[in-house]
């Protein structure tokens, strides 16, 4: 259900952070004021409060293919995990010595492209795989449901939730007992009961978003709601704990949305529908993170921009598990 009563943020209210970024899909922030963002082939870029930037790795290949970081997670020791969505796949570790394989994330056979990674308060690693198809573009369909969520605990990997409709980001809310899942090509957020031990029930639909809103990233806020970042429609929604939603910011191009929806209906959607966008300000926003001393701002990742949009948050954020991690300064300034 769409709640039109909440105030939208105008495109003119945006600020921008960073420069020269390449496919800055995933973002996270810490109490220091640093923002960390994924960067194609170079792992992660650090953006300091004074605006200086550092590549945290050189140009890197994994199994002969340049890495394509999608989700990133910050570990307690200041190193990072990288969901490598290139065809080489796997979950990678980045520290000041470089990039190495953390886990193949393969149930069997070759490592799959990994979409997203996060840590829970108990030291476990959660990740998503969008599809078991290769190439993944074969899963850009309304009728393909072969994505899954995995967990790594004490070095052992297991699939905890499957048959998902192109799994993208997840959110773990242990306080209220829900695991939320962005299912991109179903254009919905689903959820499943969650306990300290993990999955504790059956999946259910939580909210269906409008046509054109291909939900990519989801982030918990301080009131138990979600922020949903949508590619194609270039919209950010705020979803209440009860499942109503409102538009926070939008640069929806109706003709483009219609073209992409028709391609999906006709079963011909492919990479060109994500590798281009007619909008000028929001360039396929794909994620967001709360930052600032009061967690009252949002910084947005995106697929096609060289900067990160920044806007006021509709409600305050909650402290992420990595908020107090101090990351040693290293890397190549640019």
Short mmCIF file of C-alpha atoms in Angstrom, two decimals:
data_model
loop_
_atom_site.label_atom_id
_atom_site.label_comp_id
_atom_site.label_asym_id
_atom_site.label_seq_id
_atom_site.Cartn_x
_atom_site.Cartn_y
_atom_site.Cartn_z
CA UNK A 1 0.00 0.00 0.00
CA UNK A 2 1.37 3.38 -1.01
CA UNK A 3 1.35 6.12 1.62
CA UNK A 4 1.43 9.47 -0.20
CA UNK A 5 1.43 11.54 2.99
CA UNK A 6 5.16 11.50 3.67
CA UNK A 7 7.18 14.35 2.20
CA UNK A 8 9.42 13.60 -0.75
CA UNK A 9 12.95 14.88 -1.15
CA UNK A 10 13.45 16.86 -4.36
CA UNK A 11 16.32 16.21 -6.74
CA UNK A 12 17.43 19.77 -6.06
CA UNK A 13 17.96 18.83 -2.40
CA UNK A 14 20.66 16.27 -3.20
CA UNK A 15 24.33 16.64 -2.43
CA UNK A 16 27.03 14.41 -3.91
CA UNK A 17 29.99 12.64 -2.40
CA UNK A 18 33.11 11.33 -4.13
CA UNK A 19 34.44 11.47 -7.66
CA UNK A 20 35.83 9.11 -10.28
CA UNK A 21 33.97 6.08 -8.90
CA UNK A 22 33.32 3.01 -11.06
CA UNK A 23 30.14 1.03 -10.47
CA UNK A 24 29.78 2.22 -6.85
CA UNK A 25 27.02 -0.27 -6.12
CA UNK A 26 27.35 -0.79 -2.37
CA UNK A 27 28.05 1.74 0.41
CA UNK A 28 28.65 1.66 4.14
CA UNK A 29 29.67 4.26 6.72
CA UNK A 30 31.29 4.31 10.16
CA UNK A 31 31.26 6.66 13.14
CA UNK A 32 34.55 8.20 11.94
CA UNK A 33 32.68 9.81 9.07
CA UNK A 34 34.38 7.60 6.49
CA UNK A 35 32.29 6.19 3.66
CA UNK A 36 33.39 2.98 1.96
CA UNK A 37 32.09 2.07 -1.48
CA UNK A 38 32.58 -0.80 -3.89
CA UNK A 39 34.68 0.00 -6.97
CA UNK A 40 34.94 -2.11 -10.11
CA UNK A 41 38.24 -4.03 -10.39
CA UNK A 42 39.74 -2.27 -7.34
CA UNK A 43 37.60 -3.61 -4.54
CA UNK A 44 36.74 -0.73 -2.24
CA UNK A 45 37.25 3.05 -2.20
CA UNK A 46 37.51 4.96 1.06
CA UNK A 47 36.09 8.50 1.10
CA UNK A 48 37.35 10.42 4.14
CA UNK A 49 35.41 13.22 5.87
CA UNK A 50 37.75 15.80 4.33
CA UNK A 51 36.97 14.48 0.83
CA UNK A 52 40.25 12.64 0.21
CA UNK A 53 39.84 9.25 -1.45
CA UNK A 54 41.86 6.04 -1.47
CA UNK A 55 41.76 2.93 -3.61
CA UNK A 56 42.13 0.09 -1.11
CA UNK A 57 43.43 -2.33 -3.75
CA UNK A 58 45.09 -2.22 -7.13
CA UNK A 59 43.46 -3.54 -10.28
CA UNK A 60 42.64 -7.10 -9.27
CA UNK A 61 41.63 -10.27 -11.09
CA UNK A 62 40.21 -13.44 -9.63
CA UNK A 63 40.61 -16.59 -11.74
CA UNK A 64 41.73 -14.40 -14.63
CA UNK A 65 38.67 -12.12 -14.58
CA UNK A 66 38.63 -8.56 -13.17
CA UNK A 67 36.71 -8.51 -9.92
CA UNK A 68 33.31 -6.83 -9.89
CA UNK A 69 32.49 -5.96 -6.28
CA UNK A 70 28.78 -5.83 -5.57
CA UNK A 71 28.00 -5.96 -1.86
CA UNK A 72 30.74 -5.16 0.66
CA UNK A 73 30.93 -5.80 4.41
CA UNK A 74 33.31 -4.46 7.06
CA UNK A 75 34.79 -6.96 9.52
CA UNK A 76 35.72 -6.20 13.15
CA UNK A 77 39.46 -6.29 12.30
CA UNK A 78 39.08 -3.54 9.67
CA UNK A 79 39.24 -5.85 6.66
CA UNK A 80 36.43 -6.21 4.12
CA UNK A 81 34.44 -8.96 2.51
CA UNK A 82 33.51 -8.47 -1.14
CA UNK A 83 30.66 -10.18 -2.97
CA UNK A 84 32.27 -10.78 -6.37
CA UNK A 85 29.53 -10.71 -8.97
CA UNK A 86 31.87 -11.39 -11.91
CA UNK A 87 31.66 -14.77 -13.64
CA UNK A 88 34.57 -15.95 -11.45
CA UNK A 89 32.30 -15.54 -8.44
CA UNK A 90 33.13 -16.24 -4.83
CA UNK A 91 33.37 -14.21 -1.68
CA UNK A 92 36.64 -12.28 -1.43
CA UNK A 93 38.59 -10.76 1.46
CA UNK A 94 40.31 -7.38 1.17
CA UNK A 95 42.91 -6.05 3.60
CA UNK A 96 46.05 -3.95 3.24
CA UNK A 97 47.90 -6.95 1.77
CA UNK A 98 45.46 -7.22 -1.14
CA UNK A 99 42.54 -9.38 -2.23
CA UNK A 100 42.22 -13.11 -1.59
CA UNK A 101 39.50 -15.76 -1.70
CA UNK A 102 37.52 -15.96 1.54
CA UNK A 103 35.02 -18.64 0.49
CA UNK A 104 33.88 -20.07 -2.82
CA UNK A 105 30.21 -20.03 -1.70
CA UNK A 106 29.72 -23.05 -3.97
CA UNK A 107 27.29 -25.72 -2.81
CA UNK A 108 28.80 -27.84 -5.58
CA UNK A 109 30.67 -27.19 -8.81
CA UNK A 110 32.06 -23.79 -9.73
CA UNK A 111 31.78 -20.70 -7.49
CA UNK A 112 28.66 -18.67 -8.26
CA UNK A 113 28.62 -14.90 -8.74
CA UNK A 114 27.83 -13.53 -5.26
CA UNK A 115 25.49 -10.55 -5.03
CA UNK A 116 25.57 -9.37 -1.42
CA UNK A 117 27.33 -10.00 1.88
CA UNK A 118 26.76 -8.89 5.46
CA UNK A 119 27.78 -9.87 9.00
CA UNK A 120 25.46 -10.47 11.92
CA UNK A 121 26.10 -9.57 15.57
CA UNK A 122 27.16 -13.15 16.29
CA UNK A 123 30.08 -13.24 13.86
CA UNK A 124 28.36 -15.15 11.08
CA UNK A 125 28.60 -14.20 7.41
CA UNK A 126 25.43 -14.07 5.31
CA UNK A 127 25.46 -13.81 1.51
CA UNK A 128 23.12 -13.98 -1.45
CA UNK A 129 23.34 -15.58 -4.87
CA UNK A 130 20.86 -14.13 -7.35
CA UNK A 131 20.59 -17.14 -9.64
CA UNK A 132 22.22 -20.47 -10.35
CA UNK A 133 22.03 -19.72 -14.08
CA UNK A 134 25.09 -18.73 -16.08
CA UNK A 135 24.97 -16.09 -17.38
CA UNK A 136 22.81 -14.46 -14.72
CA UNK A 137 20.91 -12.55 -17.39
CA UNK A 138 18.98 -15.77 -18.08
CA UNK A 139 17.29 -15.12 -14.74
CA UNK A 140 16.00 -11.68 -15.76
CA UNK A 141 12.55 -13.25 -16.05
CA UNK A 142 9.25 -13.26 -14.20
CA UNK A 143 9.19 -17.05 -13.89
CA UNK A 144 12.75 -17.87 -12.70
CA UNK A 145 13.16 -18.49 -8.96
CA UNK A 146 16.55 -20.07 -8.31
CA UNK A 147 18.26 -17.52 -6.09
CA UNK A 148 19.28 -18.28 -2.52
CA UNK A 149 20.64 -17.01 0.79
CA UNK A 150 23.64 -18.69 2.39
CA UNK A 151 25.37 -18.51 5.75
CA UNK A 152 29.00 -19.16 6.68
CA UNK A 153 29.68 -20.12 10.27
CA UNK A 154 33.04 -21.39 11.54
CA UNK A 155 34.16 -21.77 7.93
CA UNK A 156 31.21 -23.99 7.00
CA UNK A 157 28.72 -22.79 4.38
CA UNK A 158 25.08 -23.80 4.13
CA UNK A 159 22.09 -22.58 2.14
CA UNK A 160 19.40 -21.32 4.53
CA UNK A 161 16.74 -20.00 2.12
CA UNK A 162 16.19 -20.84 -1.54
CA UNK A 163 13.72 -20.65 -4.45
CA UNK A 164 14.01 -16.87 -4.47
CA UNK A 165 13.16 -14.56 -7.37
CA UNK A 166 16.61 -13.08 -8.11
CA UNK A 167 17.98 -12.53 -4.61
CA UNK A 168 19.56 -9.16 -4.00
CA UNK A 169 20.24 -7.50 -0.64
CA UNK A 170 18.98 -8.85 2.67
CA UNK A 171 18.43 -7.21 6.07
CA UNK A 172 18.73 -9.01 9.40
CA UNK A 173 16.46 -7.65 12.15
CA UNK A 174 17.10 -9.80 15.20
CA UNK A 175 15.30 -7.27 17.44
CA UNK A 176 11.95 -7.81 15.72
CA UNK A 177 12.71 -11.30 14.43
CA UNK A 178 12.70 -10.90 10.65
CA UNK A 179 15.04 -11.56 7.75
CA UNK A 180 14.03 -9.31 4.84
CA UNK A 181 14.89 -10.24 1.25
CA UNK A 182 14.89 -8.05 -1.87
CA UNK A 183 13.58 -10.17 -4.77
CA UNK A 184 14.44 -7.96 -7.72
CA UNK A 185 12.46 -9.44 -10.61
CA UNK A 186 9.41 -10.04 -8.45
CA UNK A 187 9.64 -6.31 -7.57
CA UNK A 188 8.93 -7.15 -3.94
CA UNK A 189 10.42 -7.49 -0.48
CA UNK A 190 9.72 -10.76 1.27
CA UNK A 191 10.52 -11.80 4.81
CA UNK A 192 11.02 -14.89 6.94
CA UNK A 193 11.00 -15.28 10.74
CA UNK A 194 14.47 -15.02 12.26
CA UNK A 195 15.90 -16.15 15.61
CA UNK A 196 19.34 -16.10 17.20
CA UNK A 197 19.92 -19.50 15.60
CA UNK A 198 18.90 -18.41 12.09
CA UNK A 199 15.84 -18.99 9.90
CA UNK A 200 12.85 -19.82 12.10
CA UNK A 201 9.83 -20.15 9.80
CA UNK A 202 8.40 -19.91 6.32
CA UNK A 203 8.89 -17.07 3.86
CA UNK A 204 6.05 -14.64 3.20
CA UNK A 205 5.51 -11.65 0.93
CA UNK A 206 5.95 -8.38 2.83
CA UNK A 207 5.41 -5.60 0.28
CA UNK A 208 4.84 -5.47 -3.47
CA UNK A 209 6.38 -2.39 -5.08
CA UNK A 210 5.03 -0.63 -8.20
CA UNK A 211 5.88 -1.67 -11.74
CA UNK A 212 9.29 -0.43 -12.78
CA UNK A 213 10.61 -0.50 -9.20
CA UNK A 214 13.23 -3.24 -9.34
CA UNK A 215 14.28 -3.40 -5.71
CA UNK A 216 18.04 -3.86 -5.38
CA UNK A 217 19.10 -2.66 -1.92
CA UNK A 218 17.30 -2.63 1.44
CA UNK A 219 18.44 -1.01 4.69
CA UNK A 220 16.87 -1.06 8.17
CA UNK A 221 16.02 2.25 9.81
CA UNK A 222 15.76 3.17 13.48
CA UNK A 223 12.00 2.58 13.65
CA UNK A 224 12.04 -0.94 12.25
CA UNK A 225 11.21 0.15 8.70
CA UNK A 226 13.17 -0.34 5.51
CA UNK A 227 14.65 1.90 2.85
CA UNK A 228 14.33 0.21 -0.56
CA UNK A 229 16.60 1.37 -3.41
CA UNK A 230 15.23 0.59 -6.86
CA UNK A 231 17.08 0.47 -10.14
CA UNK A 232 15.29 1.22 -13.46
CA UNK A 233 12.68 3.44 -11.80
CA UNK A 234 15.42 5.29 -9.88
CA UNK A 235 13.38 5.52 -6.70
CA UNK A 236 13.99 5.23 -3.00
CA UNK A 237 11.04 4.02 -0.92
CA UNK A 238 10.54 4.01 2.82
CA UNK A 239 8.61 0.90 3.93
CA UNK A 240 6.98 1.05 7.36
CA UNK A 241 7.10 -1.93 9.77
CA UNK A 242 3.47 -2.54 8.81
CA UNK A 243 4.26 -2.78 5.09
CA UNK A 244 2.96 0.56 3.80
CA UNK A 245 5.41 2.51 1.67
CA UNK A 246 6.07 6.03 0.49
CA UNK A 247 8.41 7.58 -2.05
CA UNK A 248 11.43 9.32 -0.52
CA UNK A 249 12.97 10.46 -3.81
CA UNK A 250 12.27 9.61 -7.44
CA UNK A 251 13.54 10.29 -10.94
CA UNK A 252 11.18 7.91 -12.70
CA UNK A 253 11.23 8.12 -16.50
CA UNK A 254 7.85 6.70 -17.55
CA UNK A 255 8.89 5.84 -21.12
CA UNK A 256 11.99 3.98 -19.92
CA UNK A 257 10.05 2.08 -17.27
CA UNK A 258 7.50 1.02 -19.89
CA UNK A 259 10.26 -0.16 -22.23
CA UNK A 260 11.94 -2.24 -19.53
CA UNK A 261 8.65 -3.70 -18.29
CA UNK A 262 7.76 -4.73 -21.85
CA UNK A 263 11.14 -6.44 -22.23
CA UNK A 264 10.46 -8.33 -19.00
CA UNK A 265 6.98 -9.33 -20.18
CA UNK A 266 8.40 -10.51 -23.51
CA UNK A 267 11.18 -12.52 -21.85
CA UNK A 268 13.97 -10.55 -23.56
CA UNK A 269 15.33 -8.43 -20.72
CA UNK A 270 19.13 -8.33 -20.74
CA UNK A 271 22.18 -6.40 -19.61
CA UNK A 272 21.43 -3.30 -21.76
CA UNK A 273 18.41 -2.60 -19.56
CA UNK A 274 20.71 -2.12 -16.56
CA UNK A 275 23.82 -0.80 -18.27
CA UNK A 276 22.08 2.36 -19.43
CA UNK A 277 19.50 4.75 -18.01
CA UNK A 278 18.09 8.02 -19.41
CA UNK A 279 18.06 9.86 -16.07
CA UNK A 280 20.74 12.44 -15.32
CA UNK A 281 20.77 12.72 -11.52
CA UNK A 282 19.99 9.28 -10.11
CA UNK A 283 21.98 6.74 -12.10
CA UNK A 284 20.35 3.45 -11.12
CA UNK A 285 20.42 3.83 -7.35
CA UNK A 286 21.08 0.40 -5.89
CA UNK A 287 21.70 0.74 -2.14
CA UNK A 288 21.85 3.21 0.72
CA UNK A 289 23.51 3.60 4.10
CA UNK A 290 22.80 5.88 7.04
CA UNK A 291 25.62 8.16 8.06
CA UNK A 292 26.38 11.34 9.99
CA UNK A 293 26.73 11.80 13.75
CA UNK A 294 22.97 11.38 14.21
CA UNK A 295 22.50 8.85 11.41
CA UNK A 296 20.17 11.37 9.82
CA UNK A 297 21.58 11.30 6.28
CA UNK A 298 21.56 8.71 3.54
CA UNK A 299 24.31 8.05 1.03
CA UNK A 300 23.26 6.04 -2.01
CA UNK A 301 25.17 3.55 -4.10
CA UNK A 302 24.40 3.33 -7.80
CA UNK A 303 25.37 1.32 -10.86
CA UNK A 304 26.16 4.01 -13.39
CA UNK A 305 27.29 7.15 -11.61
CA UNK A 306 30.76 8.40 -10.66
CA UNK A 307 29.48 10.01 -7.43
CA UNK A 308 27.22 9.08 -4.52
CA UNK A 309 23.94 10.96 -4.01
CA UNK A 310 23.41 12.21 -0.43
CA UNK A 311 20.02 13.21 1.01
CA UNK A 312 18.25 13.75 4.34
CA UNK A 313 16.92 10.52 5.82
CA UNK A 314 13.13 10.34 6.29
CA UNK A 315 13.73 8.79 9.75
CA UNK A 316 16.93 8.19 11.69
CA UNK A 317 19.00 5.09 11.17
CA UNK A 318 20.06 2.33 13.50
CA UNK A 319 23.67 1.54 14.33
CA UNK A 320 25.04 -1.07 11.91
CA UNK A 321 27.22 -3.85 13.32
CA UNK A 322 30.32 -2.21 11.82
CA UNK A 323 29.65 1.33 13.10
CA UNK A 324 32.44 1.36 15.70
CA UNK A 325 35.08 -0.40 13.59
CA UNK A 326 38.21 1.69 13.06
CA UNK A 327 39.77 1.00 9.67
CA UNK A 328 43.53 1.66 9.46
CA UNK A 329 44.43 4.16 6.77
CA UNK A 330 45.97 2.57 3.71
CA UNK A 331 45.67 2.64 -0.06
CA UNK A 332 46.42 4.80 -3.08
CA UNK A 333 45.03 8.35 -2.99
CA UNK A 334 43.27 9.69 -6.08
#
